[in-house]
Amino acid sequence: MDELLKIQEEALGKINDCQSLKDLNDLRVFYLGKKGPMQAAMKSMKDMTKEERAAFGQVSNKVKQDLTAAIEEKKQVLEEAEMNEKLKHERIDITLPSYALPLGSVHPLSMVREELEDLFIGMGYSVAEGPEVESDHFNFELMNLPKGHPARDMQDTLYIDENTLMRTHTSPVQARTMLEANGQGPIKIICPGKTYRRDDDDATHSHQFSQCEGLVIDKNITMADLKGTLELFAKKMFGEKREIRLRPSYFPFTEPSVEVDISCHNCEGKGCPMCKYTGWIEILGAGMVNPKVLEMCGFDPEVYQGFAFGIGLERVAMLKYGIDNIRNFYSGDLRFLNQFTRKD
Ligand code: DAH
C-alpha cells in the first residue's frame, strides 16, 4: 500500500509539472496502462490475506480514480492553454475575398411574362389560368373549331386520347373564363402559359412554347379598343416610337381577325434582316370575339362584344433580346441564361 501511495504521489507530481498534451498522454499510458508500476504493485496481491487484499483493492481503485481525475483536469487546462496560444497567433483576415456565391438569373421568358403581367394588370386586367392538359371541347369546339374543321390543321395537336390533348394555344382559357362569368360582363383577363404542338423542333419552332392570351368582354367594345390596347403593348414592350399595323387574317374564334405587325425596333423601320427589309415585324394574332364563341360561352352577342389576342412569348423575347434560336430557352445553358438580369 505504501508503494501504491508512493506511485500516486510521484504520478501526481509529474502530472502537475506536465507541459504538453502529448506528455500527459504518455503519463496516462504509463501509470494507468498494463505495464506500469500500478500493475506491478498489484502482483503482490496474491500473497495477501483476504482482508488485506480487500483493503489493497480499495486503495488501488482510489489511486486509479484520483490519477484519472487529475489527468482529465490537467488535460482541460492544457487544451485551454493551447487554444489561447493559437488564438494569439491566428487572426481572421477580414480583407480576404469571400467565396463567390453563384446567383441565379431570371429566365428571359419569365421576364417577358412578368413585364406583360405588370403592363396588363396596370390596365385593370387580372391574370387567369387554365390546364395544360385540356379537353378537345375547350381547346377547339368552344373556340369555334368543330371536329373536322380545316383550321384545326393550323395547330398540329398532341392528343392524349380522342377527347383530351395538350392545349395548342391559351385560347381555351377564354372559354373557361366566359363560362365562369355566367354571361355577365365585364371580363378583362390575360392568361400567360405553356402550350404544345406536334411540331419538329428547329430554330423557330418548339413542341412546347408559351403564349399570353388576352380577352376583354364588355358592352360597346369596338376594334378601336383592341387597337389602342395593342398599340400601348407595342410601345411598352418595344419602345415609345413603335407603331402597329393591322392586316386582315383568319382565326375561327375572332371575326374580323387581324395579324398585328409592329414597326421594326431594330432599324426604326428602315429595313434590316430582323424585319426582312420590310420595316414591320409580325408579332401577334387578334380580333373581335366571334359572336358564335360568345354565344357558346354563355354571352348574348346582341349585348356584349369583345376582343381577344394571342401573343407568342418566345417571339417577343427573341425580338426584344435579339435571340436567334428558340432552343436557347429550353436548353438550360447557363452561358445563355446568365446574360439576363431583371431590369429592376
Ligand atoms: N390562338 C391563336 C394561335 O395560337 C392566337 C390567337 C389569335 C389568339 C387571335 C387570339 C386571337 O385570342 O384573337 O395561333
Coordinates of N, CA and C and ligand atoms in Angstrom, one line a residue, residues 154-155 168-171 174 197 209 211 213-214 251 253-254 258 285-287 308-311, ligand 1:
M154 N -54.1 24.1 -88.7 CA -53.1 25.1 -88.4 C -52.4 24.8 -87.1
Q155 N -53.0 23.9 -86.2 CA -52.4 23.6 -85.0 C -52.2 22.1 -84.8
T168 N -53.1 23.5 -77.5 CA -52.3 24.0 -78.6 C -52.2 25.5 -78.5
H169 N -53.0 26.1 -77.7 CA -52.9 27.6 -77.5 C -53.6 27.9 -76.2
T170 N -53.4 29.2 -75.7 CA -54.0 29.6 -74.4 C -55.5 30.0 -74.6
S171 N -56.0 30.0 -75.9 CA -57.3 30.4 -76.1 C -58.4 29.7 -75.3
Q174 N -60.1 31.5 -72.6 CA -61.2 32.4 -72.9 C -62.5 31.8 -72.6
R197 N -47.4 21.8 -79.3 CA -47.8 21.4 -80.7 C -46.9 20.3 -81.2
F209 N -44.1 25.6 -76.1 CA -43.8 27.1 -76.2 C -44.7 27.8 -75.3
Q211 N -47.5 31.1 -74.6 CA -48.4 32.2 -75.2 C -48.9 33.1 -74.1
E213 N -52.6 34.9 -73.7 CA -53.9 35.2 -74.2 C -54.4 36.5 -73.6
G214 N -55.2 37.2 -74.3 CA -55.9 38.4 -73.8 C -57.4 38.3 -74.1
F251 N -58.9 33.8 -88.0 CA -59.0 32.8 -86.9 C -60.4 32.5 -86.7
F253 N -62.0 31.9 -84.1 CA -62.6 32.4 -82.8 C -62.8 33.9 -82.8
T254 N -62.3 34.6 -83.9 CA -62.5 36.0 -84.0 C -63.1 36.4 -85.3
V258 N -57.3 39.8 -87.2 CA -56.2 40.5 -87.7 C -54.8 39.9 -87.3
G285 N -51.6 37.6 -83.1 CA -52.9 37.5 -83.8 C -54.0 38.0 -82.8
A286 N -55.0 38.6 -83.4 CA -56.0 39.2 -82.6 C -57.3 39.3 -83.4
G287 N -58.3 39.9 -82.7 CA -59.6 40.1 -83.4 C -60.7 40.4 -82.5
A308 N -60.0 39.9 -78.5 CA -59.0 38.9 -77.9 C -57.7 39.0 -78.7
F309 N -56.7 38.5 -78.1 CA -55.4 38.5 -78.8 C -54.6 37.4 -78.2
G310 N -53.6 36.9 -79.0 CA -52.7 35.8 -78.6 C -51.3 36.2 -78.9
I311 N -50.5 36.3 -77.9 CA -49.1 36.7 -78.1 C -48.1 35.5 -77.9
Ligands
DAH1 N1 -54.7 31.1 -80.6 C1 -54.0 31.6 -81.7 C2 -52.9 30.7 -82.1 O1 -52.4 30.0 -81.2 C3 -53.6 33.0 -81.4 C4 -54.7 34.0 -81.3 C5 -55.1 34.7 -82.5 C6 -55.3 34.2 -80.1 C7 -56.1 35.5 -82.4 C8 -56.4 35.1 -80.1 C9 -56.8 35.7 -81.2 O2 -57.1 35.3 -78.9 O3 -57.8 36.6 -81.1 O4 -52.4 30.7 -83.2

